Every structure is written in C-alpha cells, then in structure tokens.
Amino acid sequence: MIEREVKDVVTPEMASDGAGVRLKRSIATRTLDHLDPFFLFDHFGSENAGDYVAGFPMHPHRGIETITYMLDGSVAHRDSLGNAGVIGAGDVQWMTAGSGILHEEMPRVGPRRLDGFQIWVNLPRKLKMTGPRYQDVPAARIPDVVRPDGTRIRVVAGQVDGVAGAVGEIFADPTYLDVSLPAAGTLEQPVPRGHTAILYIFQGEVTVGGGAGGGVAVPSPRLVVLGDGDVVRVRAGGAPARLLLLSAQPLHEPSVRWGPFVMNTKEEIAQALQELRDGTFIRR
Ligand code: CO
C-alpha cells in the first residue's frame, strides 16, 4: 500500500462569476487550469447577500458534469429540460450536461450564510454528446458514516467502510466525501491508484501524508493535489477540521475549454457556439 503524499498546495484565488458572484476558485485559474478530469473547483461562501444574490442567470453547458454541494443556504435552479427546484443545506445536484443544457442557478437570500461548492468533471469523448441527466440528492439520502474516533464522513459518491455513496453510475468512477475530523482525528481512506485525487480543507488545519509522523501541515482554505498511491491519510491537530476528498479517473484526452463548454477540439467549440446562435443547441 502506497500512501499518497502532497504534490502541490493551492491557495484559492478570489474570482467573480455569473452575474457577479464572489467566490474562491482553486481550479480554472491561471495557476491551475485543470487537473484531469477536474475542470473547475469553486467554493462560494459569504454572510453578505451582495456577494452572491446576482447568481448565475441562464447559461449553457456542454461536454461536462457540474456538481453542486450545498453546506448552508439555498439555490433555486431551473433548466431547459423543464426541471426546477431548490437545493439546500446538505443537498447535492450532480448534473451531466452532455450534449447541452441551459440552466439558471440563483442563490436565495436567507437568514444565514450561503456556503457550498461547485465542481466540474470532464466527460470522455464518447460521452460528450450523451443526453443531459440530473441526479438530485436530498441531504437525507446521503449516507453518514461515523467512525469510532468520532470522524464523520458524508458519502456523496464512492465507498466508505462498505457504504456506497448516494450518486452512482458516473463514468469518472468518482469519490466525493465530506469529512469532519474531531481534534486529533485521523482519516485513512483508500483511493484507486491512477485516479486524480484532491483534498479541499475548508475548516481548521490538517497534516497530510507522511505515514504515522511527518507529513505536510495545511491550513484552510487550501486545495491539496495528491500524488499517486492507494490510500490517503489526513490528521487533524488540536482542533476539529473539515475537508472534501475527491478522486476521479483521468481521461488522458485532448481538451479545449471555452467558458461553460469543454470539448476535445476547437471545431467542436465553434460548433457549440454556432448552435447557440442558430437555436439548435438543445437537442432533447
Ligand atoms: Co451552470
């Protein structure tokens, strides 16, 4: 068993997207364009409605999956498939854009803060033009694994101690875990060798890798790129910590990004833009 060590530690950059939502971006920046198959990692979180209320008005996607995971507050959404709803604290929306979708994501001003994540996972060439699909998962359907040391793991996707995640049948064979570590708690989690794996520490401070001793101390908020191996080890210090652990199978295919599209060639991007102008972008 090879432990995955820290390959890189990324400090999120402040960014503005949609109609003016302020967020912390760790992937899709000048420093880190993508990390096959992850093409975006955004953390939105604010007590100030002015930072998020403008939202993400109607916009297209093609060639990717977008995964929204809410920690607090809520976002109203509607789309070209006729879906509409609200995702709130603890809910997940795993959207496969495939051949194309138009959707709107509008945060609601609530009594508390808005907090959550959006991640984009690239689709392989053979699934770029697959039919769009949603997996909407309410918080109550996401398994909660509590280990003897008090570590609590919400299993969005993947497997923990034989418990399968709420989201399945995804090409990238992803792991998506929300891990709450008590003070001095340790997480040891197998991750398939060859898969791209990252951590996002968003509360407290942890030590990553290094076997039983050593390792790299990482404060929050930081994204950690892990080297290859079979198992991830994270330890909290004297205070509780919280992080996401994500992994997915890399595609090793050429990719071209233009705004909300990720395709294999420039011609496919040009075609998507042409179809948007022609009104033929939505196929089903
Ligand atoms: Co979107």
XYZ file of N, CA and C and ligand atoms in Angstrom:
853
model
N 0.848 -1.195 0.000
C 0.000 0.000 0.000
C 0.888 1.252 0.000
N 0.684 2.083 -0.979
C 1.445 3.330 -1.056
C 0.558 4.489 -0.616
N 1.094 5.263 0.326
C 0.340 6.414 0.802
C 0.499 7.573 -0.181
N -0.574 8.287 -0.429
C -0.499 9.446 -1.322
C 0.065 10.636 -0.554
N 1.115 11.237 -1.108
C 1.753 12.386 -0.467
C 1.322 13.678 -1.168
N 1.615 14.790 -0.520
C 1.236 16.100 -1.074
C 2.121 16.418 -2.273
N 1.480 16.710 -3.408
C 2.228 17.085 -4.611
C 2.239 18.601 -4.769
N 1.132 19.225 -4.365
C 1.018 20.672 -4.510
C -0.047 21.184 -3.540
N 0.152 22.391 -3.035
C -0.858 23.042 -2.196
C -1.256 24.335 -2.894
N -2.547 24.479 -3.171
C -3.049 25.609 -3.958
C -3.858 26.531 -3.050
N -3.506 27.810 -3.035
C -4.294 28.814 -2.318
C -5.388 29.319 -3.257
N -6.674 29.230 -2.861
C -7.748 29.685 -3.752
C -7.588 31.162 -4.100
N -8.005 31.498 -5.321
C -7.985 32.893 -5.757
C -9.397 33.454 -5.672
N -9.535 34.719 -5.295
C -10.852 35.353 -5.326
C -11.235 35.562 -6.788
N -12.467 35.198 -7.134
C -12.939 35.343 -8.507
C -14.378 35.813 -8.472
N -14.838 36.309 -9.616
C -16.239 36.725 -9.757
C -16.784 36.021 -10.981
N -17.956 35.382 -10.847
C -18.515 34.653 -11.983
C -20.028 34.859 -12.011
N -20.680 34.317 -13.044
C -22.109 34.531 -13.211
C -22.367 36.022 -13.393
N -23.382 36.531 -12.712
C -23.711 37.952 -12.818
C -22.986 38.761 -11.734
N -21.976 38.151 -11.098
C -21.216 38.855 -10.077
C -21.241 38.161 -8.733
N -21.026 36.840 -8.747
C -20.925 36.080 -7.504
C -19.452 36.016 -7.123
N -19.158 36.448 -5.901
C -17.762 36.394 -5.435
C -17.495 35.017 -4.837
N -16.418 34.392 -5.283
C -16.121 33.040 -4.801
C -14.623 32.788 -4.777
N -14.261 31.685 -4.114
C -12.861 31.264 -4.038
C -12.659 30.160 -5.070
N -11.748 30.370 -6.006
C -11.545 29.422 -7.108
C -10.160 28.784 -6.985
N -10.138 27.453 -7.043
C -8.860 26.726 -6.921
C -8.460 26.021 -8.209
N -9.454 25.640 -9.041
C -9.176 25.055 -10.357
C -9.952 25.880 -11.376
N -9.322 26.109 -12.545
C -9.788 27.033 -13.597
C -9.240 28.425 -13.309
N -7.973 28.462 -12.915
C -7.271 29.732 -12.690
C -6.025 29.754 -13.577
N -5.340 30.898 -13.596
C -4.075 30.972 -14.358
C -3.047 30.000 -13.785
N -3.112 29.777 -12.491
C -2.151 28.884 -11.828
C -2.459 27.422 -12.133
N -3.730 27.070 -12.131
C -4.131 25.665 -12.309
C -5.359 25.625 -13.210
N -5.129 25.437 -14.521
C -6.236 25.462 -15.488
C -7.177 24.279 -15.261
N -6.601 23.093 -15.168
C -7.414 21.904 -14.880
C -6.503 20.823 -14.310
N -7.151 19.794 -13.794
C -6.443 18.684 -13.178
C -7.248 17.459 -13.603
N -6.944 16.971 -14.796
C -7.693 15.905 -15.477
C -8.241 14.869 -14.486
N -9.597 14.704 -14.400
C -10.675 15.277 -15.204
C -11.374 16.482 -14.557
N -10.794 17.080 -13.507
C -11.453 18.222 -12.841
C -11.157 19.512 -13.611
N -12.208 20.227 -14.006
C -12.020 21.454 -14.791
C -12.420 22.716 -14.048
N -12.977 22.560 -12.848
C -13.319 23.748 -12.058
C -13.499 23.303 -10.614
N -13.022 24.153 -9.709
C -13.318 23.940 -8.289
C -13.596 25.304 -7.682
N -14.861 25.558 -7.352
C -15.274 26.827 -6.754
C -15.841 26.583 -5.367
N -15.501 27.472 -4.445
C -16.058 27.462 -3.093
C -16.733 28.813 -2.896
N -18.058 28.805 -2.815
C -18.746 30.068 -2.563
C -19.177 30.077 -1.115
N -18.961 31.189 -0.452
C -19.329 31.261 0.957
C -19.277 32.690 1.420
N -20.415 33.195 1.925
C -20.446 34.566 2.408
C -21.669 34.791 3.277
N -21.520 35.716 4.225
C -22.666 36.153 5.034
C -23.335 37.347 4.375
N -22.677 37.905 3.382
C -23.120 39.137 2.749
C -23.863 38.813 1.452
N -25.192 39.040 1.434
C -26.014 38.684 0.268
C -25.486 39.341 -1.014
N -24.884 40.538 -0.877
C -24.353 41.238 -2.045
C -23.282 40.448 -2.774
N -22.655 39.486 -2.080
C -21.601 38.675 -2.707
C -22.175 37.576 -3.608
N -23.493 37.258 -3.446
C -23.994 36.091 -4.192
C -25.364 36.293 -4.844
N -26.103 37.341 -4.458
C -27.517 37.412 -4.863
C -27.688 37.561 -6.381
N -26.688 38.079 -7.085
C -26.783 38.240 -8.547
C -26.871 36.877 -9.244
N -26.289 35.859 -8.633
C -26.450 34.482 -9.101
C -25.875 34.202 -10.473
N -26.342 33.069 -11.031
C -25.882 32.605 -12.334
C -27.095 32.518 -13.255
N -27.440 33.640 -13.948
C -28.604 33.619 -14.848
C -28.393 32.600 -15.974
N -29.467 32.332 -16.716
C -29.496 31.279 -17.743
C -28.198 31.227 -18.570
N -27.564 30.059 -18.585
C -26.317 29.877 -19.332
C -26.215 28.423 -19.785
N -25.449 28.163 -20.848
C -25.341 26.806 -21.384
C -24.169 26.023 -20.780
N -24.235 24.694 -20.902
C -23.083 23.821 -20.643
C -23.088 22.721 -21.685
N -21.920 22.252 -22.063
C -21.803 21.063 -22.919
C -20.478 20.362 -22.605
N -20.522 19.035 -22.590
C -19.286 18.250 -22.532
C -18.762 17.951 -21.141
N -19.497 18.396 -20.098
C -19.009 18.210 -18.723
C -20.142 17.778 -17.797
N -19.755 17.477 -16.540
C -20.725 17.333 -15.461
C -20.464 18.463 -14.472
N -21.521 19.051 -13.928
C -21.351 20.062 -12.887
C -21.967 19.514 -11.606
N -21.208 19.597 -10.536
C -21.652 19.035 -9.261
C -21.728 20.162 -8.240
N -22.918 20.382 -7.704
C -23.130 21.431 -6.706
C -23.439 20.767 -5.373
N -22.705 21.139 -4.335
C -22.899 20.587 -2.995
C -23.060 21.754 -2.043
N -24.208 21.823 -1.390
C -24.505 22.949 -0.507
C -24.195 22.600 0.949
N -23.550 23.532 1.645
C -23.330 23.372 3.085
C -24.353 24.176 3.867
N -24.714 25.341 3.339
C -25.659 26.212 4.034
C -26.338 27.120 3.007
N -27.513 27.619 3.352
C -28.262 28.456 2.426
C -28.918 27.620 1.351
N -29.435 28.257 0.288
C -30.114 27.512 -0.759
C -29.994 28.225 -2.107
N -30.133 27.428 -3.169
C -30.029 27.926 -4.534
C -31.235 27.400 -5.313
N -31.961 28.300 -5.959
C -33.075 27.898 -6.821
C -32.527 27.675 -8.226
N -33.000 26.600 -8.883
C -32.493 26.318 -10.230
C -33.648 25.956 -11.158
N -33.471 26.221 -12.447
C -34.389 25.724 -13.469
C -33.602 25.559 -14.754
N -34.122 24.735 -15.674
C -33.320 24.406 -16.841
C -34.175 24.076 -18.052
N -33.483 23.875 -19.178
C -34.135 23.642 -20.466
C -34.799 22.272 -20.560
N -34.579 21.401 -19.587
C -35.273 20.107 -19.573
C -36.634 20.238 -18.892
N -36.882 21.407 -18.288
C -38.143 21.621 -17.584
C -38.038 21.346 -16.097
N -36.831 21.043 -15.617
C -36.654 20.834 -14.173
C -36.618 22.186 -13.465
N -37.122 22.195 -12.238
C -36.988 23.385 -11.394
C -37.027 22.915 -9.957
N -36.283 23.551 -9.099
C -36.281 23.160 -7.692
C -35.333 24.024 -6.901
N -35.160 23.628 -5.656
C -34.271 24.350 -4.754
C -33.338 23.339 -4.118
N -32.031 23.622 -4.137
C -31.122 22.754 -3.386
C -30.658 23.521 -2.151
N -30.743 22.837 -1.014
C -30.446 23.471 0.265
C -29.316 22.767 0.997
N -29.141 23.125 2.260
C -28.016 22.641 3.053
C -27.919 21.119 3.031
N -26.765 20.615 2.647
C -26.509 19.176 2.638
C -26.935 18.470 1.365
N -27.631 19.168 0.457
C -28.095 18.547 -0.791
C -26.996 18.573 -1.855
N -27.137 17.648 -2.812
C -26.204 17.577 -3.939
C -26.997 17.563 -5.235
N -26.489 18.274 -6.220
C -27.028 18.142 -7.574
C -25.876 17.749 -8.500
N -26.004 16.548 -9.079
C -24.966 16.057 -9.996
C -25.571 16.124 -11.392
N -25.160 17.109 -12.169
C -25.761 17.337 -13.480
C -24.797 16.922 -14.586
N -25.261 16.025 -15.439
C -24.493 15.645 -16.612
C -25.011 16.499 -17.762
N -24.220 17.481 -18.194
C -24.684 18.397 -19.248
C -24.754 17.667 -20.590
N -23.769 16.790 -20.847
C -23.748 16.049 -22.105
C -23.876 16.978 -23.290
N -24.800 16.656 -24.225
C -24.918 17.416 -25.478
C -25.341 18.862 -25.255
N -25.963 19.140 -24.122
C -26.251 20.541 -23.873
C -27.444 20.786 -22.990
N -27.288 21.775 -22.152
C -28.364 22.187 -21.264
C -28.233 23.696 -21.079
N -29.352 24.350 -20.845
C -29.345 25.754 -20.428
C -29.926 25.753 -19.031
N -29.224 26.376 -18.102
C -29.805 26.425 -16.757
C -29.452 27.719 -16.037
N -30.205 27.920 -14.949
C -30.077 29.118 -14.129
C -29.891 28.651 -12.692
N -28.961 29.267 -11.979
C -28.703 28.914 -10.576
C -28.699 30.216 -9.779
N -29.760 30.418 -8.998
C -29.920 31.701 -8.293
C -29.960 31.495 -6.772
N -28.912 31.903 -6.068
C -28.909 31.793 -4.607
C -30.027 32.631 -4.006
N -30.641 32.092 -2.956
C -31.682 32.836 -2.245
C -31.061 33.522 -1.046
N -31.565 34.701 -0.767
C -31.101 35.413 0.425
C -31.819 34.790 1.614
N -31.037 34.236 2.549
C -31.633 33.559 3.696
C -31.182 34.195 4.987
N -31.637 33.621 6.096
C -31.275 34.184 7.396
C -29.812 33.946 7.752
N -29.212 32.917 7.108
C -27.812 32.611 7.444
C -26.931 32.840 6.238
N -25.762 32.228 6.263
C -24.836 32.430 5.148
C -25.142 31.483 3.987
N -24.537 31.759 2.856
C -24.559 30.836 1.725
C -23.190 30.192 1.683
N -23.178 28.861 1.579
C -21.905 28.146 1.584
C -22.030 26.894 0.744
N -21.068 26.653 -0.098
C -21.102 25.422 -0.884
C -20.005 25.374 -1.925
N -20.103 24.357 -2.763
C -19.052 24.086 -3.746
C -19.674 23.786 -5.099
N -18.996 24.209 -6.163
C -19.315 23.674 -7.486
C -18.041 23.168 -8.130
N -18.152 21.961 -8.674
C -17.018 21.286 -9.297
C -17.442 20.857 -10.694
N -16.540 20.945 -11.663
C -16.818 20.419 -13.000
C -15.919 19.220 -13.246
N -16.546 18.147 -13.760
C -15.802 16.944 -14.139
C -15.965 16.758 -15.646
N -14.861 16.613 -16.339
C -14.897 16.474 -17.796
C -15.525 15.135 -18.188
N -16.196 15.127 -19.344
C -16.742 13.877 -19.890
C -15.802 13.365 -20.982
N -15.683 12.030 -21.114
C -14.835 11.475 -22.171
C -15.465 11.735 -23.546
N -14.630 11.691 -24.574
C -15.083 11.950 -25.948
C -16.374 11.197 -26.271
N -16.430 9.919 -25.866
C -17.583 9.088 -26.245
C -18.878 9.491 -25.525
N -18.780 10.312 -24.477
C -19.993 10.722 -23.756
C -20.275 12.228 -23.835
N -19.436 12.952 -24.605
C -19.627 14.414 -24.684
C -21.050 14.767 -25.123
N -21.593 13.988 -26.067
C -22.899 14.326 -26.638
C -24.004 13.394 -26.124
N -23.779 12.802 -24.958
C -24.815 11.973 -24.337
C -25.991 12.865 -23.904
N -27.145 12.268 -23.666
C -28.310 13.058 -23.235
C -28.079 13.663 -21.865
N -28.549 14.896 -21.646
C -28.373 15.510 -20.323
C -29.156 14.752 -19.245
N -28.644 14.787 -18.031
C -29.237 13.997 -16.950
C -28.942 14.652 -15.603
N -29.871 14.501 -14.682
C -29.678 15.005 -13.322
C -29.710 13.887 -12.316
N -28.870 13.973 -11.298
C -29.104 13.190 -10.086
C -29.222 14.224 -8.966
N -30.450 14.452 -8.518
C -30.701 15.381 -7.419
C -30.788 14.568 -6.143
N -29.928 14.842 -5.203
C -29.874 14.029 -3.989
C -30.114 14.900 -2.766
N -31.271 14.731 -2.112
C -31.508 15.485 -0.876
C -30.594 14.994 0.246
N -30.321 15.890 1.183
C -29.374 15.594 2.266
C -29.674 14.264 2.961
N -30.964 13.972 3.175
C -31.345 12.775 3.936
C -30.918 11.484 3.231
N -30.672 11.542 1.928
C -30.287 10.336 1.199
C -28.778 10.159 1.079
N -28.018 11.065 1.659
C -26.554 10.941 1.608
C -26.090 10.206 2.866
N -25.487 9.010 2.692
C -25.082 8.233 3.869
C -24.052 8.975 4.714
N -24.176 8.779 6.007
C -23.312 9.397 7.002
C -22.587 8.259 7.714
N -21.290 8.165 7.559
C -20.531 7.121 8.253
C -19.822 7.780 9.433
N -20.067 7.250 10.652
C -19.373 7.791 11.826
C -18.441 6.717 12.358
N -17.163 7.022 12.395
C -16.159 6.044 12.847
C -15.971 6.141 14.356
N -15.365 5.104 14.967
C -15.228 5.073 16.429
C -14.528 6.305 17.013
N -13.604 6.926 16.263
C -12.893 8.099 16.805
C -13.706 9.385 16.663
N -14.948 9.262 16.128
C -15.800 10.443 16.006
C -15.722 11.110 14.640
N -14.865 10.599 13.760
C -14.793 11.143 12.402
C -16.110 10.863 11.680
N -16.668 11.901 11.060
C -17.949 11.767 10.365
C -17.718 12.001 8.878
N -18.201 11.058 8.059
C -17.955 11.136 6.617
C -19.287 11.074 5.884
N -19.635 12.136 5.181
C -20.816 12.107 4.303
C -20.341 11.574 2.946
N -21.007 10.504 2.485
C -20.550 9.814 1.278
C -21.433 10.245 0.095
N -20.986 11.281 -0.612
C -21.734 11.744 -1.792
C -21.548 10.734 -2.920
N -20.303 10.336 -3.150
C -20.001 9.324 -4.166
C -18.810 8.516 -3.705
N -18.732 7.256 -4.170
C -17.639 6.376 -3.766
C -18.081 5.449 -2.650
N -17.122 4.893 -1.942
C -17.395 3.884 -0.906
C -16.585 4.186 0.339
N -17.232 4.103 1.497
C -16.524 4.235 2.770
C -16.974 3.097 3.676
N -16.039 2.275 4.125
C -16.344 1.165 5.048
C -17.519 0.328 4.530
N -17.549 0.093 3.220
C -18.592 -0.735 2.631
C -19.905 -0.011 2.375
N -19.973 1.272 2.705
C -21.188 2.054 2.458
C -21.028 2.795 1.132
N -21.989 2.590 0.219
C -21.898 3.214 -1.104
C -22.507 4.605 -1.081
N -21.933 5.500 -1.838
C -22.396 6.886 -1.914
C -23.750 7.005 -2.591
N -24.339 8.200 -2.449
C -25.692 8.438 -2.953
C -25.725 8.565 -4.472
N -24.621 9.011 -5.069
C -24.569 9.229 -6.509
C -23.796 8.084 -7.136
N -24.371 7.476 -8.184
C -23.691 6.368 -8.848
C -23.751 6.494 -10.349
N -23.238 5.464 -11.028
C -23.286 5.391 -12.487
C -22.678 6.634 -13.146
N -21.528 7.033 -12.646
C -20.818 8.165 -13.233
C -19.535 7.632 -13.859
N -19.261 8.039 -15.109
C -18.139 7.488 -15.857
C -16.812 7.604 -15.099
N -16.583 8.751 -14.477
C -15.275 9.023 -13.846
C -15.018 8.151 -12.621
N -16.009 7.317 -12.206
C -15.866 6.476 -11.015
C -15.405 7.320 -9.817
N -16.156 8.403 -9.523
C -15.663 9.383 -8.565
C -15.823 8.981 -7.104
N -14.958 9.565 -6.281
C -15.149 9.603 -4.833
C -15.417 11.059 -4.483
N -16.451 11.306 -3.677
C -16.739 12.670 -3.222
C -17.168 12.541 -1.766
N -16.268 12.884 -0.844
C -16.532 12.731 0.591
C -16.418 14.082 1.287
N -17.319 14.314 2.240
C -17.255 15.488 3.120
C -16.877 14.946 4.495
N -15.657 15.257 4.919
C -15.080 14.631 6.106
C -14.959 15.642 7.243
N -15.599 15.346 8.387
C -15.441 16.173 9.592
C -14.578 15.406 10.583
N -13.395 15.935 10.855
C -12.468 15.286 11.783
C -12.559 15.955 13.145
N -12.672 15.162 14.225
C -12.569 15.775 15.562
C -11.106 16.140 15.819
N -10.842 16.906 16.883
C -9.458 17.210 17.254
C -8.677 15.895 17.353
N -7.507 15.859 16.750
C -6.615 14.688 16.771
C -7.178 13.485 16.002
N -8.257 13.677 15.261
C -8.826 12.587 14.464
C -7.976 12.301 13.231
N -8.073 11.060 12.748
C -7.311 10.648 11.564
C -8.256 10.030 10.544
N -8.041 10.340 9.284
C -8.769 9.686 8.196
C -7.773 8.880 7.376
N -8.086 7.604 7.205
C -7.354 6.795 6.235
C -8.375 6.281 5.252
N -8.208 6.628 3.997
C -9.217 6.288 3.011
C -8.554 5.751 1.747
N -8.919 4.528 1.322
C -8.366 4.017 0.066
C -8.895 4.830 -1.121
N -8.040 5.063 -2.084
C -8.406 5.755 -3.332
C -7.748 4.958 -4.458
N -8.491 4.643 -5.540
C -7.895 3.809 -6.586
C -6.607 4.412 -7.157
N -5.587 3.570 -7.307
C -4.333 4.035 -7.874
C -4.553 4.498 -9.323
N -3.887 5.569 -9.700
C -4.040 6.114 -11.051
C -5.117 7.183 -11.146
N -6.026 7.232 -10.148
C -7.046 8.281 -10.174
C -6.455 9.596 -9.661
N -6.921 10.696 -10.235
C -6.557 12.015 -9.735
C -7.258 12.212 -8.391
N -6.516 12.675 -7.388
C -7.130 12.867 -6.063
C -6.740 14.226 -5.497
N -7.738 14.902 -4.917
C -7.505 16.205 -4.291
C -8.222 16.272 -2.947
N -7.705 17.156 -2.094
C -8.394 17.499 -0.849
C -8.706 18.982 -0.902
N -9.799 19.382 -0.274
C -10.041 20.817 -0.084
C -10.330 21.019 1.399
N -9.395 21.656 2.084
C -9.553 21.884 3.525
C -10.275 23.216 3.692
N -11.450 23.184 4.363
C -12.201 24.440 4.498
C -12.513 24.814 5.940
N -12.091 23.980 6.902
C -12.168 24.371 8.317
C -10.972 23.779 9.026
N -10.331 24.568 9.878
C -9.230 24.070 10.680
C -7.971 23.840 9.879
N -7.127 22.966 10.403
C -5.833 22.692 9.796
C -5.574 21.199 9.900
N -4.932 20.621 8.893
C -4.658 19.182 8.910
C -3.212 18.918 8.500
N -2.777 17.693 8.773
C -1.489 17.221 8.269
C -1.794 16.113 7.279
N -1.185 16.199 6.112
C -1.490 15.265 5.036
C -0.267 14.394 4.746
N -0.470 13.067 4.678
C 0.593 12.131 4.303
C 1.634 11.971 5.395
N 2.787 11.415 5.002
C 3.900 11.306 5.939
C 3.808 10.121 6.884
N 2.968 9.118 6.574
C 2.860 7.957 7.456
C 2.371 8.364 8.828
N 2.878 7.697 9.864
C 2.415 7.970 11.226
C 2.967 9.292 11.740
N 4.115 9.729 11.220
C 4.688 11.025 11.628
C 4.997 11.827 10.383
N 5.499 13.033 10.519
C 5.837 13.854 9.347
C 4.599 14.324 8.624
N 4.693 14.427 7.299
C 3.579 14.946 6.516
C 3.676 16.451 6.360
N 2.681 17.011 5.687
C 2.672 18.440 5.368
C 1.485 19.094 6.068
N 1.747 20.133 6.848
C 0.676 20.871 7.534
C -0.017 21.788 6.529
N -1.340 21.719 6.490
C -2.108 22.524 5.525
C -3.225 23.259 6.264
N -3.223 24.603 6.205
C -4.311 25.368 6.818
C -5.513 25.417 5.871
N -6.578 26.138 6.256
C -7.724 26.314 5.369
C -7.853 27.803 5.027
N -8.408 28.148 3.864
C -8.819 27.229 2.808
C -7.658 26.945 1.852
N -7.464 25.655 1.555
C -6.426 25.253 0.595
C -6.912 24.022 -0.148
N -6.487 23.915 -1.421
C -6.695 22.702 -2.202
C -5.354 21.973 -2.245
N -5.394 20.681 -1.952
C -4.178 19.863 -1.967
C -4.254 18.890 -3.135
N -3.243 18.914 -3.998
C -3.130 17.933 -5.074
C -2.286 16.788 -4.535
N -2.838 15.570 -4.600
C -2.138 14.412 -4.049
C -1.396 13.652 -5.135
N -0.229 13.117 -4.778
C 0.497 12.227 -5.678
C -0.215 10.886 -5.763
N 0.299 9.987 -6.615
C -0.377 8.702 -6.810
C -0.148 7.771 -5.613
N -1.008 6.791 -5.484
C -0.897 5.827 -4.392
C -2.242 5.171 -4.165
N -2.364 4.404 -3.068
C -3.579 3.619 -2.799
C -4.411 4.171 -1.665
N -3.785 4.990 -0.806
C -4.503 5.407 0.406
C -4.145 6.859 0.754
N -5.152 7.583 1.231
C -4.953 8.966 1.666
C -4.994 8.981 3.184
N -4.036 9.695 3.798
C -4.053 9.814 5.256
C -4.036 11.301 5.631
N -4.999 11.694 6.469
C -5.116 13.082 6.911
C -5.311 13.077 8.421
N -4.586 13.933 9.134
C -4.750 14.021 10.589
C -5.108 15.456 10.984
N -6.060 15.585 11.897
C -6.362 16.907 12.463
C -5.399 17.164 13.615
N -5.181 18.442 13.904
C -4.330 18.807 15.040
C -5.152 18.923 16.309
N -4.925 20.004 17.048
C -5.593 20.182 18.341
C -7.023 20.681 18.236
N -7.487 20.937 17.021
C -8.851 21.449 16.824
C -9.524 20.644 15.715
N -10.863 20.631 15.676
C -11.560 19.922 14.602
C -11.223 20.520 13.228
N -11.406 19.720 12.203
C -11.140 20.187 10.841
C -12.182 19.572 9.913
N -12.388 20.215 8.773
C -13.346 19.689 7.801
C -12.775 19.858 6.399
N -13.005 18.841 5.570
C -12.420 18.847 4.230
C -13.252 18.003 3.275
N -13.050 18.259 1.989
C -13.580 17.374 0.956
C -12.432 16.511 0.440
N -12.732 15.239 0.186
C -11.799 14.349 -0.507
C -12.474 13.951 -1.817
N -11.815 14.274 -2.928
C -12.362 13.967 -4.248
C -11.351 13.160 -5.036
N -11.853 12.170 -5.775
C -10.974 11.495 -6.732
C -11.807 11.099 -7.938
N -11.124 10.951 -9.077
C -11.798 10.547 -10.313
C -10.752 10.057 -11.301
N -11.250 9.240 -12.219
C -10.397 8.644 -13.240
C -10.023 9.711 -14.287
N -8.729 9.924 -14.536
C -8.359 10.902 -15.567
C -8.698 10.377 -16.961
N -8.930 11.279 -17.916
C -9.347 10.870 -19.262
C -8.164 10.698 -20.213
N -7.106 11.482 -20.025
C -5.955 11.472 -20.951
C -6.400 11.690 -22.391
N -7.276 12.684 -22.598
C -7.733 13.041 -23.945
C -7.455 14.522 -24.151
N -7.327 14.963 -25.419
C -7.174 16.404 -25.645
C -8.433 17.139 -25.198
N -8.279 18.370 -24.684
C -9.445 19.122 -24.233
C -9.289 20.582 -24.597
N -10.406 21.201 -24.934
C -10.443 22.639 -25.218
C -11.594 23.211 -24.413
N -11.286 24.229 -23.588
C -12.327 24.866 -22.781
C -12.685 26.207 -23.409
N -13.964 26.476 -23.477
C -14.421 27.842 -23.787
C -15.578 28.123 -22.850
N -15.352 28.993 -21.866
C -16.417 29.330 -20.915
C -17.023 28.072 -20.333
N -18.339 27.866 -20.545
C -19.036 26.743 -19.913
C -18.997 25.445 -20.722
N -18.155 25.396 -21.786
C -18.029 24.187 -22.602
C -16.630 23.600 -22.442
N -16.550 22.279 -22.382
C -15.243 21.609 -22.502
C -15.415 20.512 -23.546
N -14.691 20.657 -24.672
C -14.792 19.690 -25.759
C -13.389 19.179 -26.096
N -13.290 18.315 -27.111
C -11.994 17.757 -27.473
C -11.246 18.619 -28.499
N -11.989 19.384 -29.315
C -11.348 20.181 -30.374
C -11.945 21.587 -30.431
N -11.186 22.502 -31.056
C -11.658 23.871 -31.266
C -12.884 23.888 -32.164
N -12.918 22.961 -33.142
C -14.055 22.893 -34.074
C -15.346 22.565 -33.312
N -15.245 21.684 -32.318
C -16.438 21.328 -31.530
C -16.921 22.516 -30.688
N -15.991 23.347 -30.237
C -16.376 24.567 -29.511
C -17.087 25.522 -30.476
N -16.500 25.690 -31.663
C -17.105 26.584 -32.662
C -18.509 26.100 -33.018
N -18.673 24.780 -33.117
C -19.985 24.207 -33.442
C -20.997 24.515 -32.332
N -20.564 24.386 -31.082
C -21.467 24.675 -29.951
C -21.925 26.135 -30.010
N -20.987 27.042 -30.291
C -21.330 28.471 -30.352
C -22.279 28.744 -31.516
N -22.021 28.076 -32.660
C -22.887 28.234 -33.834
C -24.310 27.758 -33.507
N -24.400 26.613 -32.831
C -25.712 26.055 -32.480
C -26.464 26.959 -31.504
N -25.713 27.613 -30.607
C -26.358 28.567 -29.684
C -26.979 29.713 -30.480
N -26.226 30.211 -31.492
C -26.745 31.311 -32.334
C -27.942 30.849 -33.154
N -27.868 29.591 -33.668
C -28.930 29.054 -34.528
C -30.178 28.626 -33.764
N -30.045 28.478 -32.451
C -31.165 27.933 -31.669
C -31.289 26.419 -31.776
N -30.206 25.732 -32.160
C -30.250 24.261 -32.273
C -29.403 23.595 -31.187
N -28.974 24.375 -30.200
C -28.060 23.858 -29.170
C -28.708 22.752 -28.331
N -29.987 22.954 -27.983
C -30.694 21.970 -27.161
C -31.271 20.898 -28.066
N -30.870 19.666 -27.848
C -31.245 18.582 -28.768
C -32.400 17.740 -28.243
N -32.575 17.728 -26.928
C -33.685 16.906 -26.407
C -34.178 17.504 -25.111
Co -24.002 26.224 -14.657
